[in-house]
């Protein structure tokens, strides 16, 4: 029997776990042709998340868990999950039920047709602010423009991955991870299905705009060096303008003499150049920061404790 792993990163999700577990249980009961594994990654929750998961695992051998040593963030929680799933296919799903587990059979169906990566695209996002939707749209646009790998727009991490995609992602050990981009980068055959994204059932989103901004910067800097190219281009453009400007000044002074004037234009030029220089330095700094972090070569996470439900089946 083929085995489907459901990977659930969870950070302070005590309020959603019960209904998630119910719905996953129902899913498994309705699809008895497959073995199921529910792998919870407890990402350093400070509430009862871990206790609840442990409780489930006592009576249900489909439930496995990995307890990380602290909160590492969803991106790291996901790689910790990939390192421990044992299924022939893996479905990543949020613990807050924003991604309906009822979509999983459809994903499995396409997987059986031969697709390696069946991803769910959101056609509506309930309970999210206008600002969040718009900023995410812009982000995707910018990312898409600046890199040649196709990025799937309005697609979260909710997807089914064949074993070989999981093995591919496991080999990418970057520490500042942008997993959504990696799904595209590894390639393999992809299939899109659509769904309506629900509001979360309980609790608050763990994302704030600072975190989202950081993810956006990670996303762009880990997938493209286009910003560096843009700053070189800006430098080139400004140099040309400056050269023309110098010629004009020289000609003007030789013809009309040199009355001391031009304070406003001087300030404008200095401020403009200063701005561009700082921006370029910042961009270079972003990349150097990434180099710094990657060269340290630290492990991505530490595990406090883990429990695998059924004895892991041999992978293909
Ligand atoms: N999450 C996590 N670690 C974190 C933050 C979030 O494992 O540091 C999990 C969280 O429990 C949930 C998923 O990642 O299962 C998505 O988080 P959230 O719902 O806060 O994000 P949103 O849906 O608002 O993008
Ligand atoms: Mg959510």
mmCIF file of C-alpha atoms and ligand atoms in Angstrom:
data_model
loop_
_atom_site.group_PDB
_atom_site.id
_atom_site.type_symbol
_atom_site.label_atom_id
_atom_site.label_comp_id
_atom_site.label_asym_id
_atom_site.label_seq_id
_atom_site.Cartn_x
_atom_site.Cartn_y
_atom_site.Cartn_z
ATOM 1 C CA UNK A 1 0.000 0.000 0.000
ATOM 2 C CA UNK A 2 1.286 3.456 -0.837
ATOM 3 C CA UNK A 3 1.856 5.796 2.045
ATOM 4 C CA UNK A 4 0.860 9.456 2.178
ATOM 5 C CA UNK A 5 2.622 11.633 4.724
ATOM 6 C CA UNK A 6 0.876 14.765 5.901
ATOM 7 C CA UNK A 7 3.407 17.291 7.143
ATOM 8 C CA UNK A 8 2.051 19.845 9.581
ATOM 9 C CA UNK A 9 4.254 22.639 10.917
ATOM 10 C CA UNK A 10 2.663 23.900 14.115
ATOM 11 C CA UNK A 11 3.534 26.863 16.266
ATOM 12 C CA UNK A 12 1.143 27.694 19.109
ATOM 13 C CA UNK A 13 -1.774 25.968 17.443
ATOM 14 C CA UNK A 14 -3.444 24.325 20.455
ATOM 15 C CA UNK A 15 -6.815 25.784 19.488
ATOM 16 C CA UNK A 16 -6.875 24.371 15.951
ATOM 17 C CA UNK A 17 -5.363 20.931 16.527
ATOM 18 C CA UNK A 18 -8.503 19.103 17.594
ATOM 19 C CA UNK A 19 -10.539 19.960 14.499
ATOM 20 C CA UNK A 20 -7.494 19.422 12.281
ATOM 21 C CA UNK A 21 -6.986 15.969 13.752
ATOM 22 C CA UNK A 22 -10.674 15.163 13.302
ATOM 23 C CA UNK A 23 -10.632 16.172 9.670
ATOM 24 C CA UNK A 24 -7.404 14.319 8.935
ATOM 25 C CA UNK A 25 -8.824 11.227 10.615
ATOM 26 C CA UNK A 26 -11.919 11.451 8.459
ATOM 27 C CA UNK A 27 -9.723 11.837 5.385
ATOM 28 C CA UNK A 28 -7.776 8.702 6.251
ATOM 29 C CA UNK A 29 -10.960 6.740 6.911
ATOM 30 C CA UNK A 30 -12.421 7.727 3.563
ATOM 31 C CA UNK A 31 -9.260 6.758 1.702
ATOM 32 C CA UNK A 32 -8.449 3.307 2.937
ATOM 33 C CA UNK A 33 -6.413 2.458 -0.161
ATOM 34 C CA UNK A 34 -3.570 4.424 1.323
ATOM 35 C CA UNK A 35 -1.554 4.375 4.488
ATOM 36 C CA UNK A 36 -1.450 7.727 6.206
ATOM 37 C CA UNK A 37 1.149 9.343 8.388
ATOM 38 C CA UNK A 38 0.496 12.622 10.193
ATOM 39 C CA UNK A 39 3.827 14.193 10.980
ATOM 40 C CA UNK A 40 3.557 17.221 13.250
ATOM 41 C CA UNK A 41 6.545 19.512 13.557
ATOM 42 C CA UNK A 42 6.239 21.376 16.811
ATOM 43 C CA UNK A 43 8.153 24.570 16.144
ATOM 44 C CA UNK A 44 8.914 25.565 19.725
ATOM 45 C CA UNK A 45 5.311 26.262 20.696
ATOM 46 C CA UNK A 46 4.795 27.883 24.056
ATOM 47 C CA UNK A 47 1.275 26.560 24.547
ATOM 48 C CA UNK A 48 -0.092 23.045 24.839
ATOM 49 C CA UNK A 49 0.526 22.089 21.197
ATOM 50 C CA UNK A 50 3.131 19.442 22.000
ATOM 51 C CA UNK A 51 1.101 17.879 24.821
ATOM 52 C CA UNK A 52 -1.910 17.552 22.558
ATOM 53 C CA UNK A 53 0.107 15.933 19.771
ATOM 54 C CA UNK A 54 1.714 13.517 22.227
ATOM 55 C CA UNK A 55 -1.728 12.599 23.466
ATOM 56 C CA UNK A 56 -2.804 11.718 19.914
ATOM 57 C CA UNK A 57 0.343 9.713 19.277
ATOM 58 C CA UNK A 58 -0.335 7.480 22.282
ATOM 59 C CA UNK A 59 -3.514 6.060 20.808
ATOM 60 C CA UNK A 60 -2.912 6.564 17.098
ATOM 61 C CA UNK A 61 0.132 5.100 15.381
ATOM 62 C CA UNK A 62 -0.441 7.269 12.329
ATOM 63 C CA UNK A 63 0.703 10.243 14.373
ATOM 64 C CA UNK A 64 4.398 11.117 14.442
ATOM 65 C CA UNK A 65 6.021 14.238 15.750
ATOM 66 C CA UNK A 66 9.286 16.091 15.784
ATOM 67 C CA UNK A 67 9.778 18.601 18.549
ATOM 68 C CA UNK A 68 12.282 21.301 17.592
ATOM 69 C CA UNK A 69 14.510 22.753 20.295
ATOM 70 C CA UNK A 70 13.075 26.252 19.855
ATOM 71 C CA UNK A 71 11.012 28.303 17.406
ATOM 72 C CA UNK A 72 12.843 28.251 14.076
ATOM 73 C CA UNK A 73 10.110 29.546 11.785
ATOM 74 C CA UNK A 74 7.933 27.769 9.282
ATOM 75 C CA UNK A 75 10.572 27.448 6.556
ATOM 76 C CA UNK A 76 12.912 25.512 8.850
ATOM 77 C CA UNK A 77 10.027 23.536 10.345
ATOM 78 C CA UNK A 78 9.228 22.356 6.830
ATOM 79 C CA UNK A 79 12.738 21.088 6.087
ATOM 80 C CA UNK A 80 12.747 19.333 9.451
ATOM 81 C CA UNK A 81 9.549 17.685 8.273
ATOM 82 C CA UNK A 82 11.003 16.676 4.895
ATOM 83 C CA UNK A 83 13.910 15.091 6.731
ATOM 84 C CA UNK A 84 11.524 12.860 8.671
ATOM 85 C CA UNK A 85 8.591 11.999 6.400
ATOM 86 C CA UNK A 86 8.462 8.403 5.303
ATOM 87 C CA UNK A 87 5.638 8.437 2.760
ATOM 88 C CA UNK A 88 5.711 7.872 -0.989
ATOM 89 C CA UNK A 89 4.144 11.300 -1.233
ATOM 90 C CA UNK A 90 4.059 14.201 1.199
ATOM 91 C CA UNK A 91 1.345 16.788 1.628
ATOM 92 C CA UNK A 92 2.263 20.005 3.423
ATOM 93 C CA UNK A 93 -0.627 21.600 5.218
ATOM 94 C CA UNK A 94 -1.024 24.457 7.702
ATOM 95 C CA UNK A 95 -2.216 23.576 11.173
ATOM 96 C CA UNK A 96 -4.781 26.377 11.233
ATOM 97 C CA UNK A 97 -7.039 24.694 8.653
ATOM 98 C CA UNK A 98 -6.702 27.511 6.157
ATOM 99 C CA UNK A 99 -5.912 24.748 3.712
ATOM 100 C CA UNK A 100 -8.821 22.293 3.564
ATOM 101 C CA UNK A 101 -7.625 18.686 4.074
ATOM 102 C CA UNK A 102 -10.581 17.615 1.914
ATOM 103 C CA UNK A 103 -8.528 18.655 -1.111
ATOM 104 C CA UNK A 104 -5.944 15.973 -0.474
ATOM 105 C CA UNK A 105 -7.770 13.106 -2.275
ATOM 106 C CA UNK A 106 -7.836 15.267 -5.399
ATOM 107 C CA UNK A 107 -4.098 15.833 -5.069
ATOM 108 C CA UNK A 108 -3.546 12.107 -4.658
ATOM 109 C CA UNK A 109 -5.581 11.491 -7.780
ATOM 110 C CA UNK A 110 -3.329 13.711 -9.883
ATOM 111 C CA UNK A 111 -0.266 12.209 -8.242
ATOM 112 C CA UNK A 112 -1.492 8.794 -9.385
ATOM 113 C CA UNK A 113 -1.800 10.218 -12.907
ATOM 114 C CA UNK A 114 1.937 10.836 -12.718
ATOM 115 C CA UNK A 115 2.376 14.405 -11.566
ATOM 116 C CA UNK A 116 5.177 14.950 -9.039
ATOM 117 C CA UNK A 117 4.055 18.230 -7.535
ATOM 118 C CA UNK A 118 0.345 18.984 -7.233
ATOM 119 C CA UNK A 119 -0.005 22.487 -5.841
ATOM 120 C CA UNK A 120 -3.104 24.286 -4.684
ATOM 121 C CA UNK A 121 -3.647 27.776 -5.972
ATOM 122 C CA UNK A 122 -5.832 30.137 -3.951
ATOM 123 C CA UNK A 123 -8.610 31.717 -5.941
ATOM 124 C CA UNK A 124 -9.941 33.548 -2.923
ATOM 125 C CA UNK A 125 -8.481 34.463 0.423
ATOM 126 C CA UNK A 126 -11.078 34.924 3.120
ATOM 127 C CA UNK A 127 -10.182 36.843 6.219
ATOM 128 C CA UNK A 128 -7.069 38.493 4.878
ATOM 129 C CA UNK A 129 -6.609 42.211 4.622
ATOM 130 C CA UNK A 130 -6.589 44.147 1.395
ATOM 131 C CA UNK A 131 -3.049 45.280 2.152
ATOM 132 C CA UNK A 132 -1.787 41.733 2.602
ATOM 133 C CA UNK A 133 -3.345 40.598 -0.662
ATOM 134 C CA UNK A 134 -2.014 43.564 -2.645
ATOM 135 C CA UNK A 135 1.485 43.423 -1.205
ATOM 136 C CA UNK A 136 1.668 39.720 -1.920
ATOM 137 C CA UNK A 137 0.550 40.335 -5.498
ATOM 138 C CA UNK A 138 3.292 42.922 -5.977
ATOM 139 C CA UNK A 139 5.864 40.668 -4.458
ATOM 140 C CA UNK A 140 5.035 37.852 -6.859
ATOM 141 C CA UNK A 141 5.142 40.269 -9.783
ATOM 142 C CA UNK A 142 8.589 41.564 -8.842
ATOM 143 C CA UNK A 143 9.956 38.094 -8.168
ATOM 144 C CA UNK A 144 8.578 36.778 -11.435
ATOM 145 C CA UNK A 145 10.096 39.656 -13.401
ATOM 146 C CA UNK A 146 13.528 39.234 -11.876
ATOM 147 C CA UNK A 147 14.097 35.521 -12.268
ATOM 148 C CA UNK A 148 13.770 33.025 -15.071
ATOM 149 C CA UNK A 149 12.341 30.164 -13.061
ATOM 150 C CA UNK A 150 8.545 30.248 -13.124
ATOM 151 C CA UNK A 151 7.148 31.066 -9.685
ATOM 152 C CA UNK A 152 3.578 29.981 -9.024
ATOM 153 C CA UNK A 153 1.468 32.999 -8.177
ATOM 154 C CA UNK A 154 -0.916 32.913 -5.221
ATOM 155 C CA UNK A 155 0.269 29.499 -4.221
ATOM 156 C CA UNK A 156 1.234 28.731 -0.670
ATOM 157 C CA UNK A 157 3.021 25.718 0.669
ATOM 158 C CA UNK A 158 -0.148 23.608 0.460
ATOM 159 C CA UNK A 159 0.804 20.894 -2.019
ATOM 160 C CA UNK A 160 1.523 17.243 -2.578
ATOM 161 C CA UNK A 161 5.090 16.286 -3.394
ATOM 162 C CA UNK A 162 6.272 12.986 -4.744
ATOM 163 C CA UNK A 163 9.092 11.288 -2.865
ATOM 164 C CA UNK A 164 11.646 12.434 -5.408
ATOM 165 C CA UNK A 165 10.705 16.100 -4.948
ATOM 166 C CA UNK A 166 11.144 15.647 -1.208
ATOM 167 C CA UNK A 167 14.541 14.054 -1.761
ATOM 168 C CA UNK A 168 15.491 16.967 -4.017
ATOM 169 C CA UNK A 169 14.456 19.601 -1.487
ATOM 170 C CA UNK A 170 16.284 17.745 1.272
ATOM 171 C CA UNK A 171 19.497 18.349 -0.621
ATOM 172 C CA UNK A 172 19.026 22.107 -0.538
ATOM 173 C CA UNK A 173 20.519 23.055 2.818
ATOM 174 C CA UNK A 174 20.375 26.852 2.602
ATOM 175 C CA UNK A 175 19.772 28.433 5.970
ATOM 176 C CA UNK A 176 17.714 31.430 4.845
ATOM 177 C CA UNK A 177 15.122 29.390 3.095
ATOM 178 C CA UNK A 178 12.470 30.394 0.634
ATOM 179 C CA UNK A 179 10.820 27.033 0.145
ATOM 180 C CA UNK A 180 8.133 28.252 -2.260
ATOM 181 C CA UNK A 181 10.857 29.170 -4.720
ATOM 182 C CA UNK A 182 12.585 25.839 -4.235
ATOM 183 C CA UNK A 183 9.467 23.949 -5.297
ATOM 184 C CA UNK A 184 9.712 25.733 -8.625
ATOM 185 C CA UNK A 185 13.454 25.512 -8.847
ATOM 186 C CA UNK A 186 13.684 21.734 -8.540
ATOM 187 C CA UNK A 187 11.408 21.295 -11.547
ATOM 188 C CA UNK A 188 9.527 18.006 -12.136
ATOM 189 C CA UNK A 189 6.033 17.832 -13.522
ATOM 190 C CA UNK A 190 3.560 20.133 -11.835
ATOM 191 C CA UNK A 191 -0.202 20.260 -11.714
ATOM 192 C CA UNK A 192 -2.313 23.131 -10.482
ATOM 193 C CA UNK A 193 -5.594 22.748 -8.651
ATOM 194 C CA UNK A 194 -7.558 25.652 -7.224
ATOM 195 C CA UNK A 195 -9.303 26.226 -3.928
ATOM 196 C CA UNK A 196 -10.860 28.855 -1.716
ATOM 197 C CA UNK A 197 -8.624 29.714 1.193
ATOM 198 C CA UNK A 198 -10.541 29.794 4.457
ATOM 199 C CA UNK A 199 -9.880 32.118 7.365
ATOM 200 C CA UNK A 200 -7.936 30.436 10.132
ATOM 201 C CA UNK A 201 -10.203 28.549 12.563
ATOM 202 C CA UNK A 202 -8.614 29.820 15.744
ATOM 203 C CA UNK A 203 -5.747 31.893 17.043
ATOM 204 C CA UNK A 204 -3.799 34.627 15.301
ATOM 205 C CA UNK A 205 -1.577 34.559 12.250
ATOM 206 C CA UNK A 206 2.097 34.299 13.185
ATOM 207 C CA UNK A 207 3.104 36.571 10.379
ATOM 208 C CA UNK A 208 3.489 40.269 10.763
ATOM 209 C CA UNK A 209 4.624 42.716 8.127
ATOM 210 C CA UNK A 210 8.221 42.732 9.341
ATOM 211 C CA UNK A 211 8.391 38.938 8.984
ATOM 212 C CA UNK A 212 6.681 39.077 5.603
ATOM 213 C CA UNK A 213 9.108 41.767 4.442
ATOM 214 C CA UNK A 214 12.006 39.579 5.566
ATOM 215 C CA UNK A 215 10.570 36.606 3.711
ATOM 216 C CA UNK A 216 10.177 38.751 0.623
ATOM 217 C CA UNK A 217 13.810 39.905 0.805
ATOM 218 C CA UNK A 218 14.943 36.306 1.353
ATOM 219 C CA UNK A 219 12.810 35.231 -1.560
ATOM 220 C CA UNK A 220 14.330 37.736 -3.915
ATOM 221 C CA UNK A 221 17.951 37.532 -2.767
ATOM 222 C CA UNK A 222 17.986 33.751 -2.704
ATOM 223 C CA UNK A 223 16.669 33.414 -6.205
ATOM 224 C CA UNK A 224 18.108 36.201 -8.231
ATOM 225 C CA UNK A 225 20.971 38.646 -8.387
ATOM 226 C CA UNK A 226 18.819 41.034 -10.410
ATOM 227 C CA UNK A 227 18.937 43.785 -7.731
ATOM 228 C CA UNK A 228 22.736 43.881 -8.090
ATOM 229 C CA UNK A 229 22.304 44.174 -11.838
ATOM 230 C CA UNK A 230 19.802 46.973 -11.364
ATOM 231 C CA UNK A 231 22.141 48.921 -9.121
ATOM 232 C CA UNK A 232 24.951 48.589 -11.669
ATOM 233 C CA UNK A 233 22.565 49.778 -14.326
ATOM 234 C CA UNK A 234 21.516 52.746 -12.191
ATOM 235 C CA UNK A 235 25.167 53.603 -11.631
ATOM 236 C CA UNK A 236 25.764 53.499 -15.360
ATOM 237 C CA UNK A 237 22.728 55.655 -16.100
ATOM 238 C CA UNK A 238 23.626 58.232 -13.468
ATOM 239 C CA UNK A 239 27.205 58.390 -14.790
ATOM 240 C CA UNK A 240 25.943 59.217 -18.271
ATOM 241 C CA UNK A 241 23.630 61.909 -16.964
ATOM 242 C CA UNK A 242 26.475 63.294 -14.843
ATOM 243 C CA UNK A 243 28.785 63.363 -17.863
ATOM 244 C CA UNK A 244 26.258 65.307 -19.945
ATOM 245 C CA UNK A 245 25.672 67.626 -17.012
ATOM 246 C CA UNK A 246 29.423 68.262 -16.670
ATOM 247 C CA UNK A 247 29.652 69.161 -20.361
ATOM 248 C CA UNK A 248 26.764 71.599 -20.000
ATOM 249 C CA UNK A 249 28.390 73.223 -16.976
ATOM 250 C CA UNK A 250 31.760 73.576 -18.701
ATOM 251 C CA UNK A 251 30.219 75.110 -21.811
ATOM 252 C CA UNK A 252 28.022 77.416 -19.769
ATOM 253 C CA UNK A 253 30.939 78.641 -17.631
ATOM 254 C CA UNK A 254 33.227 79.277 -20.603
ATOM 255 C CA UNK A 255 30.546 81.276 -22.416
ATOM 256 C CA UNK A 256 28.777 83.096 -19.585
ATOM 257 C CA UNK A 257 31.498 83.161 -16.886
ATOM 258 C CA UNK A 258 31.017 81.782 -13.409
ATOM 259 C CA UNK A 259 28.594 83.641 -11.186
ATOM 260 C CA UNK A 260 28.413 81.649 -7.920
ATOM 261 C CA UNK A 261 24.993 80.133 -7.977
ATOM 262 C CA UNK A 262 23.335 76.772 -8.197
ATOM 263 C CA UNK A 263 22.995 75.822 -4.543
ATOM 264 C CA UNK A 264 19.633 74.060 -5.095
ATOM 265 C CA UNK A 265 20.870 72.014 -8.032
ATOM 266 C CA UNK A 266 24.010 71.113 -6.100
ATOM 267 C CA UNK A 267 21.963 69.860 -3.157
ATOM 268 C CA UNK A 268 19.646 67.951 -5.448
ATOM 269 C CA UNK A 269 22.529 66.147 -7.110
ATOM 270 C CA UNK A 270 24.278 65.338 -3.829
ATOM 271 C CA UNK A 271 21.128 63.999 -2.221
ATOM 272 C CA UNK A 272 20.177 61.991 -5.270
ATOM 273 C CA UNK A 273 23.599 60.409 -5.580
ATOM 274 C CA UNK A 274 23.789 59.798 -1.844
ATOM 275 C CA UNK A 275 20.462 58.018 -1.983
ATOM 276 C CA UNK A 276 21.470 55.800 -4.846
ATOM 277 C CA UNK A 277 24.777 54.960 -3.202
ATOM 278 C CA UNK A 278 23.134 53.979 0.065
ATOM 279 C CA UNK A 279 20.567 51.882 -1.749
ATOM 280 C CA UNK A 280 23.246 50.059 -3.723
ATOM 281 C CA UNK A 281 25.299 49.497 -0.585
ATOM 282 C CA UNK A 282 22.235 48.085 1.104
ATOM 283 C CA UNK A 283 21.623 45.701 -1.771
ATOM 284 C CA UNK A 284 25.242 44.547 -1.754
ATOM 285 C CA UNK A 285 24.961 44.171 2.012
ATOM 286 C CA UNK A 286 21.942 41.914 1.644
ATOM 287 C CA UNK A 287 23.930 39.524 -0.500
ATOM 288 C CA UNK A 288 27.012 39.679 1.721
ATOM 289 C CA UNK A 289 24.772 38.911 4.688
ATOM 290 C CA UNK A 290 23.518 35.821 2.902
ATOM 291 C CA UNK A 291 27.079 34.738 2.101
ATOM 292 C CA UNK A 292 27.977 35.240 5.761
ATOM 293 C CA UNK A 293 25.083 33.156 6.955
ATOM 294 C CA UNK A 294 25.632 30.352 4.488
ATOM 295 C CA UNK A 295 29.402 30.100 5.031
ATOM 296 C CA UNK A 296 28.849 29.449 8.725
ATOM 297 C CA UNK A 297 27.363 26.163 7.588
ATOM 298 C CA UNK A 298 25.388 25.599 10.763
ATOM 299 C CA UNK A 299 22.868 22.808 11.079
ATOM 300 C CA UNK A 300 19.430 24.085 10.152
ATOM 301 C CA UNK A 301 17.703 23.025 13.358
ATOM 302 C CA UNK A 302 18.011 20.919 16.467
ATOM 303 C CA UNK A 303 15.574 18.321 17.648
ATOM 304 C CA UNK A 304 14.544 18.100 21.235
ATOM 305 C CA UNK A 305 12.665 14.839 20.843
ATOM 306 C CA UNK A 306 10.921 12.881 18.139
ATOM 307 C CA UNK A 307 8.565 10.003 17.773
ATOM 308 C CA UNK A 308 7.748 8.124 14.604
ATOM 309 C CA UNK A 309 4.417 6.331 14.676
ATOM 310 C CA UNK A 310 4.720 3.282 12.487
ATOM 311 C CA UNK A 311 8.117 1.816 11.711
ATOM 312 C CA UNK A 312 9.272 3.799 8.694
ATOM 313 C CA UNK A 313 8.685 1.916 5.493
ATOM 314 C CA UNK A 314 11.622 1.586 3.137
ATOM 315 C CA UNK A 315 11.609 4.515 0.731
ATOM 316 C CA UNK A 316 11.530 3.930 -2.957
HETATM 317 N N1 LIG B 1 4.298 28.222 11.744
HETATM 318 C C1 LIG B 1 5.432 27.583 12.229
HETATM 319 N N2 LIG B 1 6.441 28.358 12.779
HETATM 320 C C2 LIG B 1 6.364 29.708 12.866
HETATM 321 C C3 LIG B 1 5.190 30.340 12.332
HETATM 322 C C4 LIG B 1 4.202 29.563 11.772
HETATM 323 O O1 LIG B 1 5.557 26.357 12.180
HETATM 324 O O2 LIG B 1 7.283 30.343 13.377
HETATM 325 C C5 LIG B 1 3.205 27.394 11.168
HETATM 326 C C6 LIG B 1 1.842 27.675 11.754
HETATM 327 O O3 LIG B 1 1.614 26.899 12.910
HETATM 328 C C7 LIG B 1 0.907 27.284 10.620
HETATM 329 C C8 LIG B 1 1.704 27.654 9.377
HETATM 330 O O4 LIG B 1 3.075 27.720 9.802
HETATM 331 O O5 LIG B 1 0.643 25.896 10.606
HETATM 332 C C9 LIG B 1 1.255 28.951 8.766
HETATM 333 O O6 LIG B 1 1.307 29.985 9.717
HETATM 334 P P1 LIG B 1 0.254 31.158 9.764
HETATM 335 O O7 LIG B 1 -1.129 30.606 9.707
HETATM 336 O O8 LIG B 1 0.581 31.995 10.945
HETATM 337 O O9 LIG B 1 0.594 31.946 8.418
HETATM 338 P P2 LIG B 1 -0.465 32.549 7.352
HETATM 339 O O10 LIG B 1 -1.472 31.487 7.071
HETATM 340 O O11 LIG B 1 -1.068 33.738 7.992
HETATM 341 O O12 LIG B 1 0.380 32.873 6.158
HETATM 342 MG MG1 LIG B 2 -2.614 30.613 8.421
#
